[in-house]
Amino acid sequence: MIIVLKPDIAKDSPELARVLEIARSFPGISTEVHRIEGATRALTEVYLLGPTHAVPTRPFEESDAVEKVVRITQKYRFIGRHDPGLDAVGFEYKGVRLSQETFTLFPGLCAVDTPENIEETFATLAQLGVTTTRAGAYKPRTSPYDFQGLGKGCLPWLFESAGKYGIRIVTMEVTHESHIDEIRRALAESGDATGVMLQIGTRNAQNFELLRAAGSQVEHPVLYKRGMGITLEESLNACEYIASGGNRKIVFCLRGVKSHLGEPHRNFVDFAHVSVVKRLTRLPVCVDPSHSVGRRGGGPEGLLDILHVAAQGTIAGANMVLVDVHPRPELALCDGPQALKLEEIQDLVEDLGIVRKAYEERVRRLKGR
Ligand code: PEP
Ligand code: MN
C-alpha cells in the first residue's frame, strides 16, 4: 500500500509522524518514506510493507495530510505505475532530468582507452552541445584474453576531462560492488567534476548482490541493461531489487536479446518493448542500438542499421539512447566494429531529432482528438 501525501507535507511534520504511527499500529506492518523531487513539485510517499491486505484505507484517507491511498496489487511495488501524477516524474541528476517524457542522447566510448581519444570525443560532444556520455572502465568480456578495461586507474583523467568539456553524466558499467566505491572516491578527488550513472550490464542482469549494492546507495542513478537471455519480467524484477534497496533512480535499457534469428545483427532487436516497459513501470527507457546491431552495415539509402534501429526505439518513445562512438573505431580495444565515427555523431543527433519530433507529433495528434 502506498500513501501519497499532499505536496506541502514536510518529511519532519507532525502530520507525517501521525500517518506513520497509524500504519505501524497494524500487526506486521513496517513503513518506508520516500521523497520524489519532480520538476515542479516534490511529493512524499509512505510505503506500507507487510500484510497490508488487512490494513483499511479509511484511517489514512481521513487524514488532512493524505492526498490518496493506493493499494498495490501488482508485483512491481516500487517501479510499477501506481500514480498518474508521479509516474512520469522520473528523477534529476547533475541538472539532467531523465523521465518517461524526456529524451537524452548518451554517445561515448564503449571502453576508455587513451586520454587523447577521450579528449577528442568529449570535445566533439561539447561542440554539439551534448553533455551526457558513456565510458567503460570495467569491461565484462566474453574471453579472459580480451581487453578488460583500464579499471580505476583511468578514472582521475577521465573525470577531469569530463569536467573540462562540461560533461554532466558519464554512464559507466560496474561489475563488482567495489567499483562503486572506487568511482565515488575518484569523483570526490576530482572535485565532483562530473556525475556517474552506474551501469549494470546484461551479463550481470541477475547478479542479485550487485543489484543490491547499486540499490542500497542513492547517490548514483542506475542504468539497468535487460538480461539478454531472460524474460522481460525477470529483468523487471531485477530492477525491483535495485528499487527495493532504496534507490529509485533507475533507467531500464533495452539492448537486444540473444538469438540466432537476429543474425547478421549481434542480437535480436527488442525495441518493441519500449512501450511495454513504459506501460508496466515508471522507469525511463533507454535503447542501445550499438550492442543490439553490433556492426556497421547500412541500408541501400546509406543510413546505418544502427541509426535505423536507434530511430525505431526513438519513434516508440525511448527516453535515452546509448551509442558507441570512437575517434578511430579500427583501433578501439572493445567493440570497434559497432562504433560510430566522431563525424557521424552530428548525423545521429540530427536524425534522432527528426524522429523524436515525429514521436511527439504522434502523441500530440492523439491527445488533440
Ligand atoms: C556495454 O554497454 O558496454 C555493454 C557491455 O553492454 P551489454 O551489457 O548490453 O552487453
Ligand atoms: Mn560494448
mmCIF file of C-alpha atoms and ligand atoms in Angstrom:
data_model
loop_
_atom_site.group_PDB
_atom_site.id
_atom_site.type_symbol
_atom_site.label_atom_id
_atom_site.label_comp_id
_atom_site.label_asym_id
_atom_site.label_seq_id
_atom_site.Cartn_x
_atom_site.Cartn_y
_atom_site.Cartn_z
ATOM 1 C CA MET A 1 0.000 0.000 0.000
ATOM 2 C CA ILE A 2 1.258 3.478 -0.834
ATOM 3 C CA ILE A 3 0.054 6.607 0.922
ATOM 4 C CA VAL A 4 0.670 9.706 -1.158
ATOM 5 C CA LEU A 5 0.896 12.812 0.995
ATOM 6 C CA LYS A 6 -0.176 16.297 -0.041
ATOM 7 C CA PRO A 7 2.688 18.256 -1.627
ATOM 8 C CA ASP A 8 3.167 20.666 1.257
ATOM 9 C CA ILE A 9 3.626 17.978 3.919
ATOM 10 C CA ALA A 10 7.258 18.056 5.077
ATOM 11 C CA LYS A 11 9.264 14.991 5.996
ATOM 12 C CA ASP A 12 9.560 16.028 9.642
ATOM 13 C CA SER A 13 5.972 17.241 10.085
ATOM 14 C CA PRO A 14 3.659 16.022 12.878
ATOM 15 C CA GLU A 15 1.099 15.044 10.198
ATOM 16 C CA LEU A 16 3.541 12.574 8.666
ATOM 17 C CA ALA A 17 4.502 11.273 12.108
ATOM 18 C CA ARG A 18 0.793 10.594 12.781
ATOM 19 C CA VAL A 19 0.384 8.702 9.482
ATOM 20 C CA LEU A 20 3.396 6.531 10.368
ATOM 21 C CA GLU A 21 2.022 5.914 13.836
ATOM 22 C CA ILE A 22 -1.327 4.725 12.441
ATOM 23 C CA ALA A 23 0.446 2.499 9.893
ATOM 24 C CA ARG A 24 2.678 0.843 12.460
ATOM 25 C CA SER A 25 -0.257 0.144 14.761
ATOM 26 C CA PHE A 26 -1.282 -2.697 12.411
ATOM 27 C CA PRO A 27 0.403 -6.061 13.096
ATOM 28 C CA GLY A 28 3.477 -6.853 10.991
ATOM 29 C CA ILE A 29 3.441 -3.538 9.117
ATOM 30 C CA SER A 30 6.614 -1.550 8.615
ATOM 31 C CA THR A 31 6.969 1.742 6.748
ATOM 32 C CA GLU A 32 9.348 3.463 4.372
ATOM 33 C CA VAL A 33 9.170 7.144 3.493
ATOM 34 C CA HIS A 34 10.241 8.286 0.038
ATOM 35 C CA ARG A 35 10.564 11.771 -1.276
ATOM 36 C CA ILE A 36 10.284 12.264 -5.022
ATOM 37 C CA GLU A 37 11.594 15.531 -6.395
ATOM 38 C CA GLY A 38 9.681 16.447 -9.548
ATOM 39 C CA ALA A 39 10.388 19.317 -11.933
ATOM 40 C CA THR A 40 7.622 21.462 -10.451
ATOM 41 C CA ARG A 41 6.783 19.820 -7.143
ATOM 42 C CA ALA A 42 8.091 17.375 -4.581
ATOM 43 C CA LEU A 43 5.971 14.559 -3.239
ATOM 44 C CA THR A 44 6.271 12.321 -0.229
ATOM 45 C CA GLU A 45 5.090 8.727 -0.360
ATOM 46 C CA VAL A 46 4.774 6.340 2.552
ATOM 47 C CA TYR A 47 5.149 2.670 1.649
ATOM 48 C CA LEU A 48 3.452 0.165 3.924
ATOM 49 C CA LEU A 49 5.225 -3.191 3.839
ATOM 50 C CA GLY A 50 3.945 -6.497 5.217
ATOM 51 C CA PRO A 51 0.436 -7.999 5.309
ATOM 52 C CA THR A 52 -1.300 -4.858 4.008
ATOM 53 C CA HIS A 53 -4.436 -6.720 2.870
ATOM 54 C CA ALA A 54 -5.598 -6.471 6.487
ATOM 55 C CA VAL A 55 -4.986 -2.707 6.668
ATOM 56 C CA PRO A 56 -8.013 -0.479 5.937
ATOM 57 C CA THR A 57 -7.511 2.650 3.828
ATOM 58 C CA ARG A 58 -10.065 4.745 5.737
ATOM 59 C CA PRO A 59 -7.871 5.902 8.707
ATOM 60 C CA PHE A 60 -5.371 7.316 6.234
ATOM 61 C CA GLU A 61 -7.935 8.834 3.892
ATOM 62 C CA GLU A 62 -9.412 10.717 6.837
ATOM 63 C CA SER A 63 -6.099 12.490 7.476
ATOM 64 C CA ASP A 64 -5.785 16.024 6.087
ATOM 65 C CA ALA A 65 -2.196 15.270 5.144
ATOM 66 C CA VAL A 66 -3.078 12.497 2.736
ATOM 67 C CA GLU A 67 -3.750 13.051 -0.948
ATOM 68 C CA LYS A 68 -4.607 9.444 -1.697
ATOM 69 C CA VAL A 69 -4.073 5.843 -0.755
ATOM 70 C CA VAL A 70 -3.115 3.355 -3.457
ATOM 71 C CA ARG A 71 -3.453 -0.375 -2.934
ATOM 72 C CA ILE A 72 -0.695 -2.159 -4.819
ATOM 73 C CA THR A 73 -1.860 -5.408 -6.250
ATOM 74 C CA GLN A 74 0.801 -5.791 -8.911
ATOM 75 C CA LYS A 75 4.226 -7.238 -8.253
ATOM 76 C CA TYR A 76 6.341 -4.216 -9.226
ATOM 77 C CA ARG A 77 5.757 -2.498 -5.942
ATOM 78 C CA PHE A 78 8.381 0.219 -6.358
ATOM 79 C CA ILE A 79 8.979 0.502 -10.078
ATOM 80 C CA GLY A 80 5.359 -0.066 -11.125
ATOM 81 C CA ARG A 81 2.918 2.606 -12.251
ATOM 82 C CA HIS A 82 0.537 3.461 -9.466
ATOM 83 C CA ASP A 83 0.025 7.160 -9.589
ATOM 84 C CA PRO A 84 -0.511 9.164 -12.788
ATOM 85 C CA GLY A 85 0.786 12.306 -11.065
ATOM 86 C CA LEU A 86 4.095 10.696 -10.257
ATOM 87 C CA ASP A 87 4.684 8.061 -12.877
ATOM 88 C CA ALA A 88 6.215 10.433 -15.400
ATOM 89 C CA VAL A 89 8.262 12.445 -12.911
ATOM 90 C CA GLY A 90 11.481 10.421 -13.209
ATOM 91 C CA PHE A 91 14.495 11.917 -11.486
ATOM 92 C CA GLU A 92 17.098 14.604 -11.835
ATOM 93 C CA TYR A 93 20.831 14.007 -11.619
ATOM 94 C CA LYS A 94 23.536 16.624 -12.110
ATOM 95 C CA GLY A 95 20.993 19.001 -13.586
ATOM 96 C CA VAL A 96 19.754 16.480 -16.171
ATOM 97 C CA ARG A 97 16.184 15.203 -15.870
ATOM 98 C CA LEU A 98 15.531 11.667 -17.013
ATOM 99 C CA SER A 99 11.899 10.580 -17.128
ATOM 100 C CA GLN A 100 9.362 8.880 -19.356
ATOM 101 C CA GLU A 101 8.833 12.261 -21.015
ATOM 102 C CA THR A 102 12.412 13.340 -21.708
ATOM 103 C CA PHE A 103 14.819 12.405 -24.497
ATOM 104 C CA THR A 104 18.603 12.367 -23.997
ATOM 105 C CA LEU A 105 21.481 11.020 -26.087
ATOM 106 C CA PHE A 106 24.493 9.340 -24.476
ATOM 107 C CA PRO A 107 27.111 8.854 -27.209
ATOM 108 C CA GLY A 108 30.526 7.725 -25.992
ATOM 109 C CA LEU A 109 33.290 5.163 -25.880
ATOM 110 C CA CYS A 110 32.439 1.546 -25.134
ATOM 111 C CA ALA A 111 35.771 1.291 -23.328
ATOM 112 C CA VAL A 112 38.081 4.043 -22.135
ATOM 113 C CA ASP A 113 41.483 3.567 -23.831
ATOM 114 C CA THR A 114 43.626 6.700 -24.134
ATOM 115 C CA PRO A 115 43.362 10.248 -22.741
ATOM 116 C CA GLU A 116 43.653 11.554 -26.332
ATOM 117 C CA ASN A 117 40.651 9.540 -27.535
ATOM 118 C CA ILE A 118 38.592 10.659 -24.551
ATOM 119 C CA GLU A 119 39.549 14.328 -25.094
ATOM 120 C CA GLU A 120 38.739 14.166 -28.790
ATOM 121 C CA THR A 121 35.382 12.518 -28.147
ATOM 122 C CA PHE A 122 34.369 14.914 -25.357
ATOM 123 C CA ALA A 123 35.448 17.919 -27.451
ATOM 124 C CA THR A 124 33.170 16.731 -30.270
ATOM 125 C CA LEU A 125 30.270 16.229 -27.860
ATOM 126 C CA ALA A 126 30.827 19.692 -26.369
ATOM 127 C CA GLN A 127 30.715 21.262 -29.845
ATOM 128 C CA LEU A 128 27.354 19.608 -30.425
ATOM 129 C CA GLY A 129 26.008 20.635 -27.018
ATOM 130 C CA VAL A 130 25.869 17.033 -25.774
ATOM 131 C CA THR A 131 26.558 16.822 -22.029
ATOM 132 C CA THR A 132 25.899 13.128 -21.424
ATOM 133 C CA THR A 133 28.110 10.233 -22.443
ATOM 134 C CA ARG A 134 29.189 6.656 -21.811
ATOM 135 C CA ALA A 135 32.670 5.417 -20.927
ATOM 136 C CA GLY A 136 33.584 1.928 -19.729
ATOM 137 C CA ALA A 137 36.454 1.423 -17.287
ATOM 138 C CA TYR A 138 35.451 -2.057 -16.107
ATOM 139 C CA LYS A 139 34.649 -4.291 -19.085
ATOM 140 C CA PRO A 140 32.997 -7.696 -18.714
ATOM 141 C CA ARG A 141 34.455 -9.602 -21.682
ATOM 142 C CA THR A 142 33.470 -12.974 -23.046
ATOM 143 C CA SER A 143 37.123 -14.047 -23.282
ATOM 144 C CA PRO A 144 39.602 -13.579 -20.418
ATOM 145 C CA TYR A 145 42.244 -12.758 -23.034
ATOM 146 C CA ASP A 146 40.394 -9.695 -24.335
ATOM 147 C CA PHE A 147 40.980 -6.150 -23.048
ATOM 148 C CA GLN A 148 39.355 -5.955 -19.612
ATOM 149 C CA GLY A 149 39.214 -2.168 -19.311
ATOM 150 C CA LEU A 150 41.652 0.206 -17.603
ATOM 151 C CA GLY A 151 39.860 -0.027 -14.265
ATOM 152 C CA LYS A 152 40.166 2.621 -11.568
ATOM 153 C CA GLY A 153 43.482 3.893 -12.970
ATOM 154 C CA CYS A 154 41.736 5.845 -15.743
ATOM 155 C CA LEU A 155 39.105 7.462 -13.527
ATOM 156 C CA PRO A 156 41.121 10.570 -12.484
ATOM 157 C CA TRP A 157 41.896 11.728 -16.028
ATOM 158 C CA LEU A 158 38.533 10.599 -17.353
ATOM 159 C CA PHE A 159 36.610 12.673 -14.785
ATOM 160 C CA GLU A 160 38.945 15.636 -15.182
ATOM 161 C CA SER A 161 38.381 15.578 -18.925
ATOM 162 C CA ALA A 162 34.613 15.256 -18.452
ATOM 163 C CA GLY A 163 34.638 18.327 -16.214
ATOM 164 C CA LYS A 164 36.704 20.276 -18.723
ATOM 165 C CA TYR A 165 34.174 19.667 -21.509
ATOM 166 C CA GLY A 166 31.046 20.185 -19.422
ATOM 167 C CA ILE A 167 30.011 16.528 -19.395
ATOM 168 C CA ARG A 168 27.436 16.154 -16.640
ATOM 169 C CA ILE A 169 26.825 12.421 -16.644
ATOM 170 C CA VAL A 170 29.091 9.529 -17.608
ATOM 171 C CA THR A 171 27.390 6.148 -17.802
ATOM 172 C CA MET A 172 29.840 3.526 -16.571
ATOM 173 C CA GLU A 173 29.437 -0.196 -16.086
ATOM 174 C CA VAL A 174 30.311 -1.742 -12.725
ATOM 175 C CA THR A 175 30.829 -5.475 -12.413
ATOM 176 C CA HIS A 176 31.610 -5.573 -8.715
ATOM 177 C CA GLU A 177 30.422 -3.718 -5.639
ATOM 178 C CA SER A 178 33.956 -2.406 -5.011
ATOM 179 C CA HIS A 179 33.808 -0.460 -8.292
ATOM 180 C CA ILE A 180 31.072 1.744 -6.853
ATOM 181 C CA ASP A 181 33.416 2.798 -4.041
ATOM 182 C CA GLU A 182 36.289 3.357 -6.475
ATOM 183 C CA ILE A 183 34.075 5.608 -8.600
ATOM 184 C CA ARG A 184 32.795 7.524 -5.578
ATOM 185 C CA ARG A 185 36.340 8.123 -4.335
ATOM 186 C CA ALA A 186 37.665 9.204 -7.743
ATOM 187 C CA LEU A 187 34.724 11.558 -8.235
ATOM 188 C CA ALA A 188 35.343 13.171 -4.846
ATOM 189 C CA GLU A 189 39.036 13.556 -5.682
ATOM 190 C CA SER A 190 38.098 15.229 -8.964
ATOM 191 C CA GLY A 191 36.041 17.771 -7.009
ATOM 192 C CA ASP A 192 32.873 16.158 -8.400
ATOM 193 C CA ALA A 193 33.843 17.278 -11.874
ATOM 194 C CA THR A 194 31.031 15.179 -13.358
ATOM 195 C CA GLY A 195 28.420 12.567 -12.371
ATOM 196 C CA VAL A 196 28.326 8.816 -12.918
ATOM 197 C CA MET A 197 25.318 6.684 -13.723
ATOM 198 C CA LEU A 198 26.177 3.115 -12.741
ATOM 199 C CA GLN A 199 25.516 0.607 -15.476
ATOM 200 C CA ILE A 200 24.565 -2.975 -14.668
ATOM 201 C CA GLY A 201 25.380 -4.936 -17.810
ATOM 202 C CA THR A 202 23.345 -7.682 -19.387
ATOM 203 C CA ARG A 203 25.772 -10.305 -18.088
ATOM 204 C CA ASN A 204 25.008 -9.219 -14.537
ATOM 205 C CA ALA A 205 21.287 -8.837 -15.064
ATOM 206 C CA GLN A 206 20.556 -11.306 -12.260
ATOM 207 C CA ASN A 207 23.620 -10.732 -10.106
ATOM 208 C CA PHE A 208 21.496 -10.043 -7.063
ATOM 209 C CA GLU A 209 24.382 -8.992 -4.834
ATOM 210 C CA LEU A 210 25.435 -6.356 -7.362
ATOM 211 C CA LEU A 211 21.829 -5.244 -7.799
ATOM 212 C CA ARG A 212 21.510 -4.870 -4.034
ATOM 213 C CA ALA A 213 24.761 -2.908 -3.881
ATOM 214 C CA ALA A 214 23.571 -0.494 -6.581
ATOM 215 C CA GLY A 215 20.200 -0.244 -4.863
ATOM 216 C CA SER A 216 21.476 0.415 -1.373
ATOM 217 C CA GLN A 217 23.125 3.680 -2.376
ATOM 218 C CA VAL A 218 21.089 6.622 -3.607
ATOM 219 C CA GLU A 219 23.816 8.907 -4.886
ATOM 220 C CA HIS A 220 24.243 7.376 -8.341
ATOM 221 C CA PRO A 221 21.397 6.528 -10.694
ATOM 222 C CA VAL A 222 21.484 3.059 -12.234
ATOM 223 C CA LEU A 223 21.201 2.131 -15.894
ATOM 224 C CA TYR A 224 19.974 -1.446 -15.842
ATOM 225 C CA LYS A 225 20.530 -3.423 -19.041
ATOM 226 C CA ARG A 226 17.954 -6.087 -19.722
ATOM 227 C CA GLY A 227 19.208 -9.656 -19.450
ATOM 228 C CA MET A 228 19.957 -10.995 -22.916
ATOM 229 C CA GLY A 229 18.644 -14.482 -22.211
ATOM 230 C CA ILE A 230 15.924 -13.987 -19.622
ATOM 231 C CA THR A 231 12.330 -12.813 -19.854
ATOM 232 C CA LEU A 232 11.321 -9.179 -19.651
ATOM 233 C CA GLU A 233 9.515 -9.970 -16.411
ATOM 234 C CA GLU A 234 12.704 -11.363 -14.893
ATOM 235 C CA SER A 235 14.616 -8.239 -15.888
ATOM 236 C CA LEU A 236 11.921 -6.001 -14.405
ATOM 237 C CA ASN A 237 12.070 -7.982 -11.176
ATOM 238 C CA ALA A 238 15.826 -7.351 -11.116
ATOM 239 C CA CYS A 239 15.072 -3.601 -11.248
ATOM 240 C CA GLU A 240 12.648 -4.102 -8.404
ATOM 241 C CA TYR A 241 15.627 -5.461 -6.421
ATOM 242 C CA ILE A 242 17.501 -2.193 -7.021
ATOM 243 C CA ALA A 243 14.467 -0.091 -6.155
ATOM 244 C CA SER A 244 13.576 -2.069 -3.040
ATOM 245 C CA GLY A 245 17.043 -1.289 -1.678
ATOM 246 C CA GLY A 246 16.108 2.386 -1.672
ATOM 247 C CA ASN A 247 17.436 3.680 -4.992
ATOM 248 C CA ARG A 248 14.587 4.718 -7.286
ATOM 249 C CA LYS A 249 16.771 6.476 -9.842
ATOM 250 C CA ILE A 250 16.712 3.688 -12.400
ATOM 251 C CA VAL A 251 16.672 3.682 -16.196
ATOM 252 C CA PHE A 252 15.726 0.450 -17.953
ATOM 253 C CA CYS A 253 17.819 -0.247 -21.061
ATOM 254 C CA LEU A 254 16.844 -2.467 -23.985
ATOM 255 C CA ARG A 255 19.925 -3.792 -25.797
ATOM 256 C CA GLY A 256 18.688 -6.723 -27.856
ATOM 257 C CA VAL A 257 18.391 -10.372 -26.834
ATOM 258 C CA LYS A 258 20.441 -13.420 -27.740
ATOM 259 C CA SER A 259 19.017 -15.337 -30.664
ATOM 260 C CA HIS A 260 20.463 -16.619 -33.930
ATOM 261 C CA LEU A 261 17.256 -15.342 -35.511
ATOM 262 C CA GLY A 262 18.695 -11.850 -35.218
ATOM 263 C CA GLU A 263 21.696 -12.552 -37.454
ATOM 264 C CA PRO A 264 23.519 -10.874 -39.071
ATOM 265 C CA HIS A 265 22.998 -8.476 -36.177
ATOM 266 C CA ARG A 266 24.736 -9.249 -32.887
ATOM 267 C CA ASN A 267 21.432 -9.501 -31.037
ATOM 268 C CA PHE A 268 17.756 -9.622 -31.891
ATOM 269 C CA VAL A 269 16.460 -6.078 -31.527
ATOM 270 C CA ASP A 270 13.801 -5.823 -28.809
ATOM 271 C CA PHE A 271 12.756 -2.192 -29.088
ATOM 272 C CA ALA A 272 9.087 -3.162 -29.439
ATOM 273 C CA HIS A 273 9.343 -3.425 -25.661
ATOM 274 C CA VAL A 274 9.868 0.339 -25.191
ATOM 275 C CA SER A 275 6.135 0.964 -24.838
ATOM 276 C CA VAL A 276 5.664 -2.202 -22.780
ATOM 277 C CA VAL A 277 8.219 -1.142 -20.160
ATOM 278 C CA LYS A 278 6.727 2.369 -20.092
ATOM 279 C CA ARG A 279 3.281 0.877 -19.552
ATOM 280 C CA LEU A 280 4.331 -1.537 -16.806
ATOM 281 C CA THR A 281 6.719 0.734 -14.911
ATOM 282 C CA ARG A 282 7.509 4.355 -14.182
ATOM 283 C CA LEU A 283 11.112 3.917 -15.345
ATOM 284 C CA PRO A 284 12.560 5.984 -18.183
ATOM 285 C CA VAL A 285 13.502 3.613 -21.017
ATOM 286 C CA CYS A 286 16.838 3.592 -22.832
ATOM 287 C CA VAL A 287 17.717 1.826 -26.072
ATOM 288 C CA ASP A 288 21.219 0.740 -27.040
ATOM 289 C CA PRO A 289 21.344 0.340 -30.821
ATOM 290 C CA SER A 290 25.102 -0.395 -30.798
ATOM 291 C CA HIS A 291 25.045 -3.565 -28.712
ATOM 292 C CA SER A 292 21.843 -4.673 -30.444
ATOM 293 C CA VAL A 293 23.149 -4.381 -34.001
ATOM 294 C CA GLY A 294 26.861 -4.801 -33.307
ATOM 295 C CA ARG A 295 28.159 -3.882 -36.766
ATOM 296 C CA ARG A 296 28.388 -1.103 -39.322
ATOM 297 C CA GLY A 297 26.151 -2.305 -42.159
ATOM 298 C CA GLY A 298 23.564 0.037 -43.626
ATOM 299 C CA GLY A 299 20.508 0.216 -45.855
ATOM 300 C CA PRO A 300 20.765 0.918 -49.597
ATOM 301 C CA GLU A 301 19.841 4.569 -48.944
ATOM 302 C CA GLY A 302 23.026 4.923 -46.903
ATOM 303 C CA LEU A 303 21.666 5.050 -43.350
ATOM 304 C CA LEU A 304 23.460 2.667 -40.993
ATOM 305 C CA ASP A 305 21.446 -0.141 -39.378
ATOM 306 C CA ILE A 306 22.489 1.345 -36.024
ATOM 307 C CA LEU A 307 20.771 4.617 -36.970
ATOM 308 C CA HIS A 308 17.668 2.824 -38.242
ATOM 309 C CA VAL A 309 17.368 0.857 -35.040
ATOM 310 C CA ALA A 310 18.027 3.928 -32.861
ATOM 311 C CA ALA A 311 15.198 5.598 -34.810
ATOM 312 C CA GLN A 312 12.904 2.626 -34.137
ATOM 313 C CA GLY A 313 13.470 2.986 -30.399
ATOM 314 C CA THR A 314 13.018 6.753 -30.577
ATOM 315 C CA ILE A 315 9.787 6.692 -32.604
ATOM 316 C CA ALA A 316 8.433 4.311 -29.959
ATOM 317 C CA GLY A 317 9.114 6.861 -27.213
ATOM 318 C CA ALA A 318 12.502 5.834 -25.821
ATOM 319 C CA ASN A 319 13.844 8.377 -23.312
ATOM 320 C CA MET A 320 17.535 7.742 -23.687
ATOM 321 C CA VAL A 321 19.820 6.433 -26.426
ATOM 322 C CA LEU A 322 23.198 4.925 -25.538
ATOM 323 C CA VAL A 323 25.515 4.782 -28.559
ATOM 324 C CA ASP A 324 29.096 3.585 -29.039
ATOM 325 C CA VAL A 325 31.381 6.073 -30.813
ATOM 326 C CA HIS A 326 35.164 6.168 -31.258
ATOM 327 C CA PRO A 327 37.602 8.581 -32.940
ATOM 328 C CA ARG A 328 39.295 5.595 -34.629
ATOM 329 C CA PRO A 329 36.962 2.574 -34.480
ATOM 330 C CA GLU A 330 39.547 0.361 -36.214
ATOM 331 C CA LEU A 331 41.863 0.868 -33.233
ATOM 332 C CA ALA A 332 39.241 0.548 -30.472
ATOM 333 C CA LEU A 333 40.104 -2.064 -27.849
ATOM 334 C CA CYS A 334 36.469 -3.093 -27.416
ATOM 335 C CA ASP A 335 33.518 -3.197 -29.824
ATOM 336 C CA GLY A 336 35.179 -1.150 -32.596
ATOM 337 C CA PRO A 337 33.031 -2.734 -35.343
ATOM 338 C CA GLN A 338 29.866 -1.168 -33.878
ATOM 339 C CA ALA A 339 31.304 2.276 -33.065
ATOM 340 C CA LEU A 340 30.155 5.330 -34.997
ATOM 341 C CA LYS A 341 32.903 7.723 -36.054
ATOM 342 C CA LEU A 342 33.033 11.132 -34.390
ATOM 343 C CA GLU A 343 31.899 12.872 -37.578
ATOM 344 C CA GLU A 344 28.781 10.685 -37.525
ATOM 345 C CA ILE A 345 27.596 11.934 -34.117
ATOM 346 C CA GLN A 346 26.130 15.071 -35.658
ATOM 347 C CA ASP A 347 24.145 12.904 -38.097
ATOM 348 C CA LEU A 348 22.897 10.881 -35.165
ATOM 349 C CA VAL A 349 21.852 13.978 -33.214
ATOM 350 C CA GLU A 350 20.036 15.479 -36.210
ATOM 351 C CA ASP A 351 18.460 12.235 -37.385
ATOM 352 C CA LEU A 352 17.098 11.364 -33.935
ATOM 353 C CA GLY A 353 15.950 14.985 -33.531
ATOM 354 C CA ILE A 354 13.678 14.462 -36.556
ATOM 355 C CA VAL A 355 12.416 11.157 -35.207
ATOM 356 C CA ARG A 356 11.788 12.452 -31.693
ATOM 357 C CA LYS A 357 9.732 15.329 -33.161
ATOM 358 C CA ALA A 358 7.702 12.771 -35.102
ATOM 359 C CA TYR A 359 7.078 10.811 -31.884
ATOM 360 C CA GLU A 360 5.945 13.977 -30.093
ATOM 361 C CA GLU A 361 3.680 14.815 -33.032
ATOM 362 C CA ARG A 362 2.127 11.323 -32.869
ATOM 363 C CA VAL A 363 1.351 11.839 -29.184
ATOM 364 C CA ARG A 364 0.031 15.390 -29.708
ATOM 365 C CA ARG A 365 -2.281 14.294 -32.503
ATOM 366 C CA LEU A 366 -3.715 11.565 -30.313
ATOM 367 C CA LYS A 367 -4.233 13.910 -27.364
ATOM 368 C CA GLY A 368 -5.885 16.518 -29.596
ATOM 369 C CA ARG A 369 -8.704 14.185 -30.519
HETATM 370 C C1 PEP B 1 28.236 -2.079 -22.747
HETATM 371 O O1 PEP B 1 27.303 -1.253 -22.837
HETATM 372 O O2 PEP B 1 29.419 -1.746 -22.850
HETATM 373 C C2 PEP B 1 27.920 -3.482 -22.560
HETATM 374 C C3 PEP B 1 28.844 -4.388 -22.233
HETATM 375 O O3 PEP B 1 26.636 -3.717 -22.760
HETATM 376 P P1 PEP B 1 25.765 -5.042 -22.509
HETATM 377 O O4 PEP B 1 25.834 -5.305 -21.053
HETATM 378 O O5 PEP B 1 24.416 -4.639 -23.002
HETATM 379 O O6 PEP B 1 26.384 -6.127 -23.345
HETATM 380 MN MN MN B 2 30.484 -2.705 -25.703
#
